[in-house]
C-alpha cells in the first residue's frame, strides 16, 4: 500500500505557537497534550498530521499489541506474565505515530471489546483492541474534539487521568496501559468544549489566518506547489525535516538534565496567585514546559524567557471564568509581572 504524501511540518507558514506546542509534547509527553482552537483553514489538522514525520523511534516489546515499553514497570498483563516467566522481554523499534480518533467513533471502537462468549466457553479473556490500545505511547489526535459524544469524552478523561483503559462487560474486566499525548483541534464557532476535558490539556493555542499579505502569498505559493508536485515539494523540505527531527531527539535526551532556579519557581507561584488560577496543575505545567523549551533550545538551565514562552502556552485556558465572562488572559499584564519579578 503506497503511503499518502504528507505536507511537511517545516513548510507550514507562521503559526509558531501551534508548531512549538506540538513539538514540546513530542519531546516531553508528560506535558499533557495540546488543544488547538481556530477557524477553518488555519492548518490545524495539517500540522498535527505532518507531525508524524518528525516523531522519534520507540523501543517496544516485540509483538505486543499495546507496544509496551520493555524498560518500564507499566506493562500489560501479557508482557508482565512473560517477564515473570522468562526474566526478559524481546524488543523491537517502532515509529511513534499519530492515531486519529474520529469524532463519530463509538465507545466500543475507542475502548475495545471483550468476547464474553469466549470467556465463558474457555475461561480466558479475549480482548479486541480499540483506539486507546493503538494510542498507547503515541499521539492521540481528535479533530473537532468539542463535538465528541459525552460517553467517549468520559472514557478519554478516565484514561488520561489513570493512564489505564479498563473495559468491563458482564462481570468480566480487562485493563491495559493507555498513556498517550492528547491533541485536539476545534473551531470555536461550532460549539465549546467541556470544562473537564479542557482542563486535561497541558497547553492550548489559538490560531488565526495570517494577516500579513506577504505571508498569505507564501501560504498560497507553497500550497499550489505541493498540489502540483507533492513528491518534489516534500523533497525540497527533506533537509529541514531531518534537522528538526534530530533536534527533537536531542532535546528528549537533554531534558532530564535541565534545571531551573528556585527564584523562577517562586515567580511562577506568585504569577498563578496574581492571576487567580485554580489549583496547582498550572504552576507545575508551566515549569515542565519551560524546562522542555530550554531542552529544545539546547540549554541545560531554563531562563525567564523560557518561562514567558511556557506561560503563554499553559495559562490562557486555565483562567478562572465568571458567568458571562470569557476569562481571557491579558498577556501584557503577565509579561509586565514576569519582567518585574525576573
XYZ file of C-alpha atoms in Angstrom:
342
model
C 0.000 0.000 0.000
C 1.502 3.315 -1.068
C 1.918 5.853 1.700
C -0.026 9.084 1.244
C 2.188 12.145 0.782
C 2.013 14.372 3.866
C 2.557 18.130 3.757
C 5.893 18.830 5.521
C 5.709 20.280 9.032
C 8.574 22.691 8.284
C 6.724 24.047 5.230
C 3.851 25.431 7.325
C 3.986 29.241 7.225
C 3.730 31.069 10.566
C 1.602 29.547 13.388
C 4.729 29.400 15.555
C 2.911 28.831 18.862
C 0.966 25.902 17.413
C 4.092 24.294 15.950
C 6.067 24.808 19.156
C 3.326 23.360 21.365
C 3.213 20.190 19.239
C 6.997 19.826 19.232
C 7.205 20.300 23.015
C 4.700 17.499 23.569
C 6.747 15.140 21.422
C 9.887 15.970 23.414
C 8.057 15.664 26.741
C 4.824 13.592 26.617
C 4.286 14.380 30.324
C 3.179 17.933 29.411
C -0.405 16.773 28.932
C -1.114 17.379 25.257
C -2.375 20.459 23.463
C -5.715 21.940 22.405
C -5.597 23.951 19.175
C -8.522 26.338 18.629
C -9.037 28.201 15.408
C -11.181 28.983 12.425
C -11.264 26.737 9.364
C -8.291 26.755 7.018
C -5.581 27.644 9.563
C -3.501 24.454 9.106
C -4.592 22.847 12.409
C -5.128 19.332 11.040
C -2.276 19.729 8.559
C 0.171 20.481 11.374
C -0.897 17.529 13.542
C -0.774 15.021 10.676
C 2.563 16.458 9.490
C 3.982 15.912 12.975
C 4.002 12.150 12.307
C 7.048 12.548 10.052
C 9.070 14.044 12.930
C 8.224 11.534 15.656
C 11.130 9.662 17.284
C 11.617 5.867 17.308
C 10.051 3.930 20.161
C 11.550 0.866 21.921
C 8.708 -1.638 22.378
C 8.088 -5.230 23.424
C 8.146 -7.332 20.265
C 4.666 -8.405 19.174
C 2.804 -6.561 21.954
C -0.454 -5.042 20.685
C -0.069 -2.223 23.228
C 3.622 -1.671 22.311
C 4.630 -1.706 25.982
C 7.925 -0.114 26.991
C 10.292 -3.020 27.779
C 12.173 -0.808 30.273
C 9.077 0.252 32.228
C 7.136 -1.370 35.051
C 3.860 -0.278 33.404
C 3.211 -3.384 31.334
C 0.086 -5.106 30.028
C -0.861 -8.439 31.651
C 0.677 -10.491 28.824
C 4.037 -8.683 28.960
C 4.115 -8.822 32.774
C 3.466 -12.580 32.698
C 6.159 -13.097 30.035
C 8.664 -11.059 32.046
C 7.913 -13.078 35.206
C 8.283 -16.369 33.332
C 11.310 -15.601 31.149
C 13.116 -12.831 33.036
C 13.360 -10.538 29.996
C 11.299 -9.213 27.113
C 12.142 -9.309 23.375
C 12.497 -5.802 21.916
C 11.741 -4.114 18.631
C 11.898 -0.495 17.490
C 8.704 1.098 16.238
C 7.988 4.576 14.945
C 5.923 6.724 17.289
C 2.763 7.699 15.384
C -0.353 9.844 15.291
C -3.510 7.785 15.935
C -6.731 9.509 14.894
C -9.959 9.194 16.865
C -12.887 10.003 14.547
C -15.495 12.271 16.125
C -18.123 9.668 15.145
C -16.335 6.776 16.920
C -18.465 4.620 19.229
C -17.413 3.848 22.794
C -16.629 0.206 21.851
C -14.443 1.361 18.973
C -12.496 3.580 21.378
C -12.056 1.292 24.389
C -12.083 -2.103 22.653
C -14.367 -5.099 23.210
C -14.397 -8.254 25.337
C -15.615 -11.534 23.860
C -17.908 -12.732 26.660
C -18.832 -15.977 24.870
C -15.138 -16.885 24.564
C -14.591 -16.106 28.273
C -17.500 -18.381 29.301
C -16.516 -21.234 26.983
C -12.757 -21.224 27.531
C -12.347 -19.494 30.887
C -9.961 -16.904 29.439
C -10.283 -13.285 28.392
C -10.274 -12.411 24.702
C -9.852 -8.687 24.080
C -10.271 -6.912 20.763
C -8.070 -3.812 20.990
C -9.585 -0.380 20.333
C -8.231 3.059 19.515
C -6.882 3.603 23.061
C -4.752 0.468 22.683
C -3.292 1.793 19.417
C -2.693 5.175 21.059
C -0.659 3.848 23.994
C 2.737 5.661 23.943
C 1.660 7.515 20.789
C -0.199 10.728 19.945
C -3.989 10.517 20.056
C -5.474 13.098 17.721
C -9.133 14.182 17.864
C -10.311 16.659 15.228
C -13.455 18.600 16.225
C -12.927 17.403 19.787
C -15.688 19.732 21.008
C -18.213 17.613 19.073
C -17.255 14.288 20.695
C -20.022 12.210 22.242
C -20.211 12.652 26.042
C -19.672 8.911 26.677
C -16.449 8.973 24.661
C -15.317 12.144 26.459
C -15.789 10.358 29.808
C -13.705 7.422 28.603
C -10.955 9.762 27.414
C -10.940 11.603 30.739
C -10.635 8.357 32.692
C -7.806 7.019 30.522
C -5.955 10.359 30.523
C -6.168 10.586 34.309
C -5.233 6.968 35.112
C -3.001 6.021 32.179
C -5.039 2.801 32.017
C -8.034 1.717 29.935
C -10.433 -0.669 31.694
C -13.224 -2.489 29.862
C -15.968 -4.220 31.858
C -18.666 -6.463 30.385
C -20.961 -8.883 32.227
C -18.741 -9.107 35.298
C -15.570 -9.632 33.210
C -12.974 -6.867 33.146
C -9.759 -6.242 31.213
C -7.204 -3.446 31.668
C -4.252 -2.287 29.595
C -1.846 0.711 29.593
C -3.243 3.777 27.799
C -0.742 6.599 28.130
C -0.935 8.998 25.209
C -0.353 12.597 24.204
C -3.817 14.038 23.591
C -4.006 16.556 20.753
C -7.345 18.138 19.984
C -8.346 20.645 17.322
C -11.599 22.578 17.162
C -13.389 25.506 15.600
C -14.942 27.556 18.459
C -17.747 28.652 16.120
C -19.055 25.064 16.198
C -19.506 24.916 19.971
C -17.464 24.937 23.169
C -15.519 22.122 24.824
C -16.495 20.545 28.147
C -14.573 22.175 31.052
C -13.449 18.772 32.396
C -11.845 17.909 29.060
C -10.375 21.386 28.626
C -8.634 21.024 32.000
C -6.869 17.828 30.861
C -4.861 19.708 28.235
C -1.456 20.917 29.361
C -1.126 23.552 26.616
C -3.546 25.494 24.458
C -3.154 27.794 21.475
C -5.495 29.904 19.390
C -4.647 30.078 15.691
C -5.878 32.616 13.164
C -5.260 33.221 9.487
C -2.170 35.227 8.539
C -2.831 38.982 8.304
C 0.428 39.897 6.592
C -0.222 39.923 2.807
C 3.297 38.612 2.061
C 2.795 35.687 4.458
C -0.580 34.915 2.871
C 1.032 34.921 -0.576
C 3.661 32.467 0.700
C 0.917 30.173 2.042
C -0.742 30.166 -1.396
C 2.530 29.578 -3.278
C 3.532 26.637 -1.103
C 0.118 25.010 -1.237
C -0.055 25.276 -5.030
C 3.483 23.909 -5.344
C 2.559 20.969 -3.113
C -0.611 20.192 -5.066
C 1.275 20.462 -8.370
C 4.124 18.109 -7.360
C 3.782 16.674 -3.853
C 6.875 14.453 -4.019
C 9.100 17.236 -5.372
C 7.769 19.685 -2.784
C 8.391 17.236 0.085
C 11.892 16.516 -1.197
C 12.639 20.254 -1.067
C 11.995 20.239 2.692
C 13.713 16.912 3.442
C 16.818 18.528 4.937
C 14.830 20.886 7.205
C 12.624 17.977 8.293
C 15.673 15.865 9.148
C 17.282 18.692 11.120
C 14.124 19.280 13.152
C 13.640 15.547 13.815
C 17.249 15.297 15.077
C 16.765 18.412 17.243
C 13.663 16.827 18.829
C 15.542 13.595 19.628
C 18.485 15.554 21.086
C 16.096 17.633 23.229
C 14.448 14.477 24.576
C 17.845 13.157 25.695
C 18.848 16.518 27.225
C 15.566 17.115 29.075
C 16.370 15.069 32.250
C 19.476 17.244 32.796
C 17.718 20.628 32.506
C 17.361 22.587 35.762
C 15.508 25.715 36.874
C 16.412 28.176 39.643
C 14.268 28.357 42.795
C 13.692 32.068 42.117
C 11.864 31.186 38.895
C 9.755 28.587 40.724
C 8.733 31.330 43.131
C 7.925 33.648 40.210
C 5.541 31.071 38.724
C 3.789 30.543 42.057
C 3.323 34.315 42.512
C 2.020 34.667 38.941
C -0.633 31.985 39.481
C -1.775 33.711 42.677
C -1.823 37.080 40.885
C -3.973 35.694 38.060
C -6.285 33.731 40.373
C -5.526 30.411 38.674
C -7.229 27.446 40.377
C -5.194 24.507 41.726
C -1.510 23.719 41.276
C -1.592 21.962 37.901
C -0.926 25.228 36.047
C 2.229 26.007 38.088
C 3.642 22.529 37.548
C 2.851 22.542 33.827
C 4.445 25.985 33.331
C 7.662 24.692 34.929
C 7.648 21.434 32.921
C 7.046 23.417 29.726
C 9.829 25.918 30.494
C 12.256 23.025 31.067
C 11.189 21.488 27.750
C 11.593 24.805 25.889
C 15.133 25.060 27.298
C 15.914 21.483 26.159
C 14.565 22.230 22.666
C 16.932 25.213 22.506
C 19.846 23.047 23.654
C 20.260 24.632 27.106
C 20.721 22.918 30.468
C 19.036 25.651 32.508
C 15.628 27.260 31.979
C 15.527 31.061 31.802
C 12.929 33.794 32.316
C 12.426 33.848 28.527
C 11.584 30.119 28.609
C 9.153 30.806 31.434
C 7.413 33.528 29.399
C 7.021 31.214 26.436
C 5.689 28.467 28.691
C 3.183 30.761 30.445
C 1.820 31.875 27.065
C 1.017 28.252 26.168
C -0.144 26.981 29.558
C -2.196 29.725 31.216
C -4.816 31.062 28.734
C -7.294 28.181 29.135
C -6.787 27.990 32.912
C -8.098 31.437 33.772
C -10.902 31.392 36.315
C -14.131 32.264 34.497
C -17.070 34.075 35.987
C -20.547 33.692 34.462
C -20.903 35.540 31.128
C -17.151 36.280 31.015
C -14.627 34.872 28.584
C -11.847 34.670 31.169
C -9.231 35.641 28.602
C -5.628 36.213 29.584
C -4.234 39.736 29.407
C -0.786 38.838 28.104
C 0.685 42.329 28.617
C -0.189 42.032 32.323
C 1.577 38.669 32.552
C 4.653 39.934 30.734
C 4.915 43.024 32.963
C 4.597 40.857 36.087
C 7.287 38.413 34.923
C 9.675 41.210 33.935
C 9.222 42.872 37.342
C 9.809 39.589 39.179
C 12.659 38.471 36.941
